Coordinates of C-alpha atoms and ligand atoms in Angstrom, one line a residue:
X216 CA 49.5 81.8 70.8
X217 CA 46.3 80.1 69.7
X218 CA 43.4 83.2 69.5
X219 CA 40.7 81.9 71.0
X220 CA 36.7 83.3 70.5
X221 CA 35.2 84.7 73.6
X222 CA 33.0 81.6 73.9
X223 CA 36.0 79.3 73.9
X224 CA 38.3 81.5 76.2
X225 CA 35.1 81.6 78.5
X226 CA 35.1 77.7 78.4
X227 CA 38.5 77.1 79.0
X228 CA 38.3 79.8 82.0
X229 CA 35.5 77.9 83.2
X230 CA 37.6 74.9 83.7
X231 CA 40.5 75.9 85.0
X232 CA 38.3 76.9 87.7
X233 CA 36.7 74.1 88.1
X234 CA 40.2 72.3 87.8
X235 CA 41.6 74.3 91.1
X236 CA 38.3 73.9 92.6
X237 CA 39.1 70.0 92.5
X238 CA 42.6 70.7 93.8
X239 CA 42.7 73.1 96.7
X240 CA 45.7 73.5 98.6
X241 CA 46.2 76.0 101.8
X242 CA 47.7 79.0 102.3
X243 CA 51.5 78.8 102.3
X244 CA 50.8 75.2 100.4
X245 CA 49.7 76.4 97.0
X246 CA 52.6 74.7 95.5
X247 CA 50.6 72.8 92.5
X248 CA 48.3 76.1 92.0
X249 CA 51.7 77.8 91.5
X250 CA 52.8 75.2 89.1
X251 CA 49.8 75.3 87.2
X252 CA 49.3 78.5 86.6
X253 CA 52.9 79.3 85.7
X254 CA 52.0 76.9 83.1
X255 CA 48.9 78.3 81.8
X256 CA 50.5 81.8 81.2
X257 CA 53.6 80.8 79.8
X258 CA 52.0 78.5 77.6
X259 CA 50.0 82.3 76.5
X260 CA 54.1 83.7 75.9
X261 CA 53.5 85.8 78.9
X262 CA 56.4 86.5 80.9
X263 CA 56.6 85.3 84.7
X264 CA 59.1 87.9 86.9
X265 CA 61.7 85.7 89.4
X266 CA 60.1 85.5 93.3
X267 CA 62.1 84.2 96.2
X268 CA 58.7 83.2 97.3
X269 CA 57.9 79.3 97.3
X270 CA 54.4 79.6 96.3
X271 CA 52.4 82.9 94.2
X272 CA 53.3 83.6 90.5
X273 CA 54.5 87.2 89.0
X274 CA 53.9 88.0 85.5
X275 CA 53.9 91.2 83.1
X276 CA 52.6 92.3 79.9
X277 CA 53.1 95.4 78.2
X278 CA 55.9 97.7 78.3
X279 CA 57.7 99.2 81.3
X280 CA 58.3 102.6 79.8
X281 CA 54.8 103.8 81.0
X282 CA 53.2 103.6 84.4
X283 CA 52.0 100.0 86.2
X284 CA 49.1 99.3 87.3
X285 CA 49.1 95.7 89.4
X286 CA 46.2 93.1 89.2
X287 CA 45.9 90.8 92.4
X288 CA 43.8 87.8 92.7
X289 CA 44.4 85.5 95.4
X290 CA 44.7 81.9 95.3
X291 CA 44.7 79.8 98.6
X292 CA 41.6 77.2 100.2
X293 CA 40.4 76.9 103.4
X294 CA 40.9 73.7 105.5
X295 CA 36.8 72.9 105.1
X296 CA 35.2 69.6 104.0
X297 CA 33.3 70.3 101.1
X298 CA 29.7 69.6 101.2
X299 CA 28.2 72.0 98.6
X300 CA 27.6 68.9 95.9
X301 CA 28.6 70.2 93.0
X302 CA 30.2 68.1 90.2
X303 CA 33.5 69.6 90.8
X304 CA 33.6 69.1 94.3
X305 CA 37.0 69.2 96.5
X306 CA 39.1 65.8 95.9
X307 CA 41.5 66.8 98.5
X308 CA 39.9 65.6 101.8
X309 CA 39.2 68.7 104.3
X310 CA 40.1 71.1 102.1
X311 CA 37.9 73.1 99.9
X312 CA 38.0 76.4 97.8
X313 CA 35.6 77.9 100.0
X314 CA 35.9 81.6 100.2
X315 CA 35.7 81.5 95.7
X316 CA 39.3 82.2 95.2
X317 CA 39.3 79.5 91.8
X318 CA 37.1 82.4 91.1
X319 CA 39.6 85.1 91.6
X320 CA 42.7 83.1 89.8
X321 CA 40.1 81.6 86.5
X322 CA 39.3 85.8 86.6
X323 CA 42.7 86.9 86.7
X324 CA 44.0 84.7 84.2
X325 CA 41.0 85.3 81.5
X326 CA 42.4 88.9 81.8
X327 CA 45.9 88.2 81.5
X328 CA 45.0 86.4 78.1
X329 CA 42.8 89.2 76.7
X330 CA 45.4 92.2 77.9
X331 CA 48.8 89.9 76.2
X332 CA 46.3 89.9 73.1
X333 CA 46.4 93.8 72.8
X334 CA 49.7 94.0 74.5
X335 CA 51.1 96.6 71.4
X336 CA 48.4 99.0 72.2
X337 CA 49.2 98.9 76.3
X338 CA 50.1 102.2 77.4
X339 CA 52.7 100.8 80.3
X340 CA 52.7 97.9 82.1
X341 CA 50.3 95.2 84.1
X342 CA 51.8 93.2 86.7
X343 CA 49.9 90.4 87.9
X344 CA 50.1 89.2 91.3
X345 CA 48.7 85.4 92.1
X346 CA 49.2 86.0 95.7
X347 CA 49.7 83.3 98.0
X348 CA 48.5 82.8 101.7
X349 CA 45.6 85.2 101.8
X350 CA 43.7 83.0 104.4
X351 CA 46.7 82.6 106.8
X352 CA 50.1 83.7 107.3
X353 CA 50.3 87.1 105.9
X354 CA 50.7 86.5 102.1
X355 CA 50.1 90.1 101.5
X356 CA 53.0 91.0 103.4
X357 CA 55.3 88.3 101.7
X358 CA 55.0 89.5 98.6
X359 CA 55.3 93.1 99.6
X360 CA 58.5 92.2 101.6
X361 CA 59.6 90.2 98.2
X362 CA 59.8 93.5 96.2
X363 CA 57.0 92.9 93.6
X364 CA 55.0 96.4 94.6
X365 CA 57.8 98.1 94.1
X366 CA 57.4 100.9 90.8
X367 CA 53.8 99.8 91.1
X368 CA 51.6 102.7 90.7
X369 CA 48.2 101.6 91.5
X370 CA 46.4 98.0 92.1
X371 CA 43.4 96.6 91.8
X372 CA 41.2 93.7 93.3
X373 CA 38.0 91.9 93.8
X374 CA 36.3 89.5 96.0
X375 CA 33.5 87.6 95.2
X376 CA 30.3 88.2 97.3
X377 CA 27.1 86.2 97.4
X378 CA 23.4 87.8 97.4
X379 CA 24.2 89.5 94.3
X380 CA 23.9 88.6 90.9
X381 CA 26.6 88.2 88.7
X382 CA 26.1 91.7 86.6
X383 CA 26.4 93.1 89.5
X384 CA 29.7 95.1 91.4
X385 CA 30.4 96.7 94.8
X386 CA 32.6 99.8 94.9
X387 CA 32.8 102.2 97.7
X388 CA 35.7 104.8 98.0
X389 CA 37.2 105.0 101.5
X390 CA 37.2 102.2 104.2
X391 CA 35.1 99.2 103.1
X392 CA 36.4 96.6 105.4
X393 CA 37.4 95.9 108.7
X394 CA 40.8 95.9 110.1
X395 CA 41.7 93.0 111.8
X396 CA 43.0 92.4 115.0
X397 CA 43.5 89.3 117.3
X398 CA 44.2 88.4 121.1
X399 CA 44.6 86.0 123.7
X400 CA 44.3 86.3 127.2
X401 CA 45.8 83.8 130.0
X402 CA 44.5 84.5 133.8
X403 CA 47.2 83.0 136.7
X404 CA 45.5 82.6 139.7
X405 CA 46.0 79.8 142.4
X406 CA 44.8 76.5 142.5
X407 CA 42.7 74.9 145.1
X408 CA 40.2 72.0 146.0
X409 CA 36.7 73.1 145.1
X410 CA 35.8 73.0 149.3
X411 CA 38.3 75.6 150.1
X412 CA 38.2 78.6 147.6
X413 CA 39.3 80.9 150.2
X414 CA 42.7 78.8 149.5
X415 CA 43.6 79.7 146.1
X416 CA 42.7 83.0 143.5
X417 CA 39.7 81.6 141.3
X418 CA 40.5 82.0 137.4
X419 CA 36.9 80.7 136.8
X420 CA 35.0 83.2 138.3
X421 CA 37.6 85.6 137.0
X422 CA 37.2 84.6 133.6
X423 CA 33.1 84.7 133.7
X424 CA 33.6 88.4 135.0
X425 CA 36.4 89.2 132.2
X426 CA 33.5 88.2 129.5
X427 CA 30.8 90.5 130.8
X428 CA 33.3 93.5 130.9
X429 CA 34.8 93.2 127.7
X430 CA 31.0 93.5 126.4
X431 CA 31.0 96.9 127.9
X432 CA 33.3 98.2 125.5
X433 CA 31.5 97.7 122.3
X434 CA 28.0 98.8 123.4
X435 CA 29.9 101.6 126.1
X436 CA 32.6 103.1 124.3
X437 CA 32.3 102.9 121.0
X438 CA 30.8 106.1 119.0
X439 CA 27.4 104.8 118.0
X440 CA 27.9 106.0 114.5
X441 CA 31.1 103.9 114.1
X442 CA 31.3 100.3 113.2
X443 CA 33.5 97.9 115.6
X444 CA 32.9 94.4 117.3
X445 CA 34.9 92.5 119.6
X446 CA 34.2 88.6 120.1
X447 CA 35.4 85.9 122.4
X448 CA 35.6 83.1 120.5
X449 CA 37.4 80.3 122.5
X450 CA 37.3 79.9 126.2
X451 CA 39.3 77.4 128.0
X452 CA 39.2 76.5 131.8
X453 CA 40.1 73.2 134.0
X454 CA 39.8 70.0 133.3
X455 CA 37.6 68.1 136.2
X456 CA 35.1 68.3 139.2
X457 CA 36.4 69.2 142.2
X458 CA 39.7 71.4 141.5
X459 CA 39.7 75.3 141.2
X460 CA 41.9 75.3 138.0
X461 CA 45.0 77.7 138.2
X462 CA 44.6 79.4 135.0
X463 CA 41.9 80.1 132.6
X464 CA 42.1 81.0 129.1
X465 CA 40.5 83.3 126.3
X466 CA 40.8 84.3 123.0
X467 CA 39.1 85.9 120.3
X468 CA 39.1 89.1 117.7
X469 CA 38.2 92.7 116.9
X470 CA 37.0 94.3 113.8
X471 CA 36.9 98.1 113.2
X472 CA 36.3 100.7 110.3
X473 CA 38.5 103.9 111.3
X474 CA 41.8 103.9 112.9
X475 CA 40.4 106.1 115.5
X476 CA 38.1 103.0 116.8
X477 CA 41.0 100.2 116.1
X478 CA 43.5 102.6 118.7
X479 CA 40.7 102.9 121.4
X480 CA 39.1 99.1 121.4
X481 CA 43.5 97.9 122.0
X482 CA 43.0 100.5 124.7
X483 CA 40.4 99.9 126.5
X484 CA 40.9 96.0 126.3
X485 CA 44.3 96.6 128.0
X486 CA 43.0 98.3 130.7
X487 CA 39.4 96.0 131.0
X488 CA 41.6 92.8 131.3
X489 CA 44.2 94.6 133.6
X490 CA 41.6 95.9 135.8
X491 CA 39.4 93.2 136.1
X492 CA 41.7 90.7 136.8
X493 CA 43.1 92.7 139.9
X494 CA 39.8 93.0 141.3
X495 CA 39.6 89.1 141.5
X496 CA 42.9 88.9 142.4
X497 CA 44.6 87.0 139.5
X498 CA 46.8 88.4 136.9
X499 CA 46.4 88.5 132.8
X500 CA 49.1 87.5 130.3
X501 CA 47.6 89.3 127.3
X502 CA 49.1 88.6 123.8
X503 CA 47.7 91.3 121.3
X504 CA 48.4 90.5 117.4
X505 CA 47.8 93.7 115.4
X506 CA 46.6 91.9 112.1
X507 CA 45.2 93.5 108.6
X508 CA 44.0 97.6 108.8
X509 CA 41.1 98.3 107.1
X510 CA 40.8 97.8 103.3
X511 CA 40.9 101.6 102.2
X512 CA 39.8 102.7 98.4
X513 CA 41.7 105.2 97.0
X514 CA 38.6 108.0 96.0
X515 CA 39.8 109.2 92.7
X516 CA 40.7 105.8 91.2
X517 CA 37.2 104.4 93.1
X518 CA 35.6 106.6 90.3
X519 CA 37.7 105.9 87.9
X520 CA 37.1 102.3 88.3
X521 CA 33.3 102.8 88.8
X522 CA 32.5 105.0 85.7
X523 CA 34.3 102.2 83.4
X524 CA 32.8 99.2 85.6
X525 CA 29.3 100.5 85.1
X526 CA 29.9 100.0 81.3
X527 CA 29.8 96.3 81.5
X528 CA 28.2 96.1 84.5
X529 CA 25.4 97.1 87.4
X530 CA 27.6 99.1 89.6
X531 CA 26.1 99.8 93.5
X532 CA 27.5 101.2 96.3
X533 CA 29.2 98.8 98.2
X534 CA 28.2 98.9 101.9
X535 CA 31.0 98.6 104.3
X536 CA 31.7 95.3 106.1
X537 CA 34.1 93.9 109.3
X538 CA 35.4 91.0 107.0
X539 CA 39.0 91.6 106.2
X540 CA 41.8 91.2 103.6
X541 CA 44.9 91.5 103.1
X542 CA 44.4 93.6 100.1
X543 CA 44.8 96.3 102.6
X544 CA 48.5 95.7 102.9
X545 CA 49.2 96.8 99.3
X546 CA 47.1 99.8 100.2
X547 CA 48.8 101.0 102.9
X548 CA 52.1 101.1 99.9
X549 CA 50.2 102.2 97.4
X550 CA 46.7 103.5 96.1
X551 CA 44.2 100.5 95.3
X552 CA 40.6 99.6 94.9
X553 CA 39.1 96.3 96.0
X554 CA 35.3 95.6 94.7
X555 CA 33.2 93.1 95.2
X556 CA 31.4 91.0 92.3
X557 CA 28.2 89.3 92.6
X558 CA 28.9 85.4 92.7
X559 CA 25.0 84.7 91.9
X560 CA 24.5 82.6 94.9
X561 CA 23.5 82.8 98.9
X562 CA 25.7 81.1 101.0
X563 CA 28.7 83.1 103.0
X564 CA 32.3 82.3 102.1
X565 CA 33.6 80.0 104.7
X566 CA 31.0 77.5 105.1
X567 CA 31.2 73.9 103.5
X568 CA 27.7 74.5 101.1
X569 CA 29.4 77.8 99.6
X570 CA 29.0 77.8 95.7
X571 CA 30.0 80.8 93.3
X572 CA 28.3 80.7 89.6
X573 CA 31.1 80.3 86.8
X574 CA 29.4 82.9 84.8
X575 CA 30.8 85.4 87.4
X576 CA 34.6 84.6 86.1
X577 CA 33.6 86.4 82.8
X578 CA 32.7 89.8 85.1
X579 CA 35.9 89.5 87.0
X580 CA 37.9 88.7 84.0
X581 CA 36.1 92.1 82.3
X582 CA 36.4 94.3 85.8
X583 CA 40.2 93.4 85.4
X584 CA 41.2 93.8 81.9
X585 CA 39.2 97.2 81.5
X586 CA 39.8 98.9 84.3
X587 CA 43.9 98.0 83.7
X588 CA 43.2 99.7 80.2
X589 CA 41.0 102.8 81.7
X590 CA 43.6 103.3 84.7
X591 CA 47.0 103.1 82.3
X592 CA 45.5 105.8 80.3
X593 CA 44.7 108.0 82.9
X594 CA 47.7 107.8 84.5
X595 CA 49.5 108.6 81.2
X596 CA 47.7 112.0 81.2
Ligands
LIG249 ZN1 38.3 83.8 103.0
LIG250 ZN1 38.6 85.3 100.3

């Protein structure tokens, strides 16, 4: 392996991102991203475990007589046209990189160079997990159900996060993110001509009351001090004038930050849909999907992880937030912390403008190869 100065690993970093910025591919899809960083590692005599998985890569360095500490970036786009204009724009048509995660994998991969480069001195193992699928269809949970947590003692990951600069990280111990959950409602009533709605059992009107009441749980039942939303997002009814449609449709999602908060928001929408629809005389079909729980940072690695990130960094206390991900899988296994790291720009991840600075892969490549150092040796003591 080549040894490379920091400026040139930095460069070469730099466009690798840039390179998987130009070739996006969604979750479940990532077949090329896969390809190409299989490559990049091997290329750097790192070894890649076997998957059954189609997409994700597995690699280790050091030696599995100590403990193993697991590094997870995630590597899937979003299906958004790019509009953000900058040279290394999207070349794959309505797909762009736009929640940073070329970030996370250029990040990931700088640290995999620098730890193979003092692999001798390792005390244990780091596995690192290029996880597929984190946008859609529970990649998380794939490579959970594909073994590679398994013997892993603790993991670590990052997101990037804009309105902070790129010195900058976000550590909180305890719940930092939402849990995630999703539903869809279908009301059956009867249909009828719009003259005669004494004929049929009006999903429209049933629908309009089903809005209002769900409002009521949020701003009704909720502890004030606790943090929980619930949105309808998509609402679907009839198709013309002058006919009372049969059914009516809604959908939509709930974010909460305790357990206590997820159990009682599933109840109360039970019984609110239920309810309601009985009083106007239709019935509900209600799908519930119970989706990501909350992303929960394990306290005494969350210090850990901040006293040796605040050498290299501004450290803050990361405020908590109803975005999710699936980094809270692994934590439910095992104990994990998941920062955030200032990207240096403004605009929220999944929107077509979204830009994260490349001098932000340098932080995320440090936040990983440290705290994988810091955390072996303190779980050798
Ligand atoms: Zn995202
Ligand atoms: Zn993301």
């Amino acid at each position: 392996m080549t040894v490379l100065s920091n400026d040139a690993l930095e460069k070469r970093l730099i466009s690798y991102r840039h390179y998987f910025h130009e070739h996006p591919e969604l979750a479940d899809h990532e077949f090329n991203t896969t390809k190409t960083i299989s490559k990049i590692l091997t290329d750097w005599g790192i070894t890649i475990l076997p998957t059954r998985l189609a997409t994700g890569v597995f690699a280790e360095i050091g030696n599995s007589t100590g403990p193993t500490v697991a590094l997870r970036a995630d590597i899937d786009a979003l299906p958004i046209q790019e509009k953000s204009g900058v040279a290394f724009s999207s070349k794959i048509d309505g797909i762009m990189h736009a929640c940073g995660h070329d970030t996370h994998i250029a990040s990931l991969l700088g640290a995999a160079y620098l730890l193979k480069q003092h692999e001798p001195a390792l005390k244990g193992r780091v596995k690192l997990i290029f996880q597929l699928s984190e946008e859609d269809k529970e990649g998380a949970l794939q490579v959970i159900n594909d073994g590679q947590i398994d013997g892993v003692d603790a993991i670590l990951g990052f997101h990037n996060t804009p309105n902070h600069g790129v010195d900058q990280i976000g550590i909180r111990a305890g719940i930092t993110n939402g849990a995630i959950d999703k539903f869809k409602v279908t009301l059956q009533g009867v249909g009828t001509h719009a003259s005669t709605p004494d004929k049929g059992q009006d999903t429209i009107v049933a629908l309009g009351a089903e809005i209002n009441a769900l409002q009521s749980i949020a701003s009704r039942n909720l502890d004030a001090f606790q943090a929980g939303v619930l949105s309808i997002t998509h609402v679907s009814a009839g198709n013309t004038w002058n006919i009372l449609p049969d059914t009516a449709f809604f959908e939509g999602t709930v974010r909460t930050a305790s357990k206590q908060m997820r159990k009682l928001i599933k109840a109360r929408f039970f019984d609110v849909v239920n309810y309601t629809a009985k009083a106007h005389q239709v019935t509900a079909n209600i799908d519930w999907y119970d989706g990501d729980p909350s992303v929960n940072n394990d306290a005494k690695l969350a210090a850990i992880v901040r006293d040796e990130s605040s050498k290299f960094a501004t450290v803050y206390e990361q405020e908590q937030r109803l975005g999710s991900d699936d980094f809270a899988c692994y934590q439910e296994k095992i104990p994990g912390v998941y920062a955030n790291i200032g990207n240096g720009e403004k605009i929220s991840a999944h929107n077509p403008y979204f830009k994260a600075d490349d001098a932000m892969i340098k932080v995320g490549m440090t936040y990983f190869e440290r705290n994988a150092i810091r955390i072996l040796d303190e779980l050798q003591q």
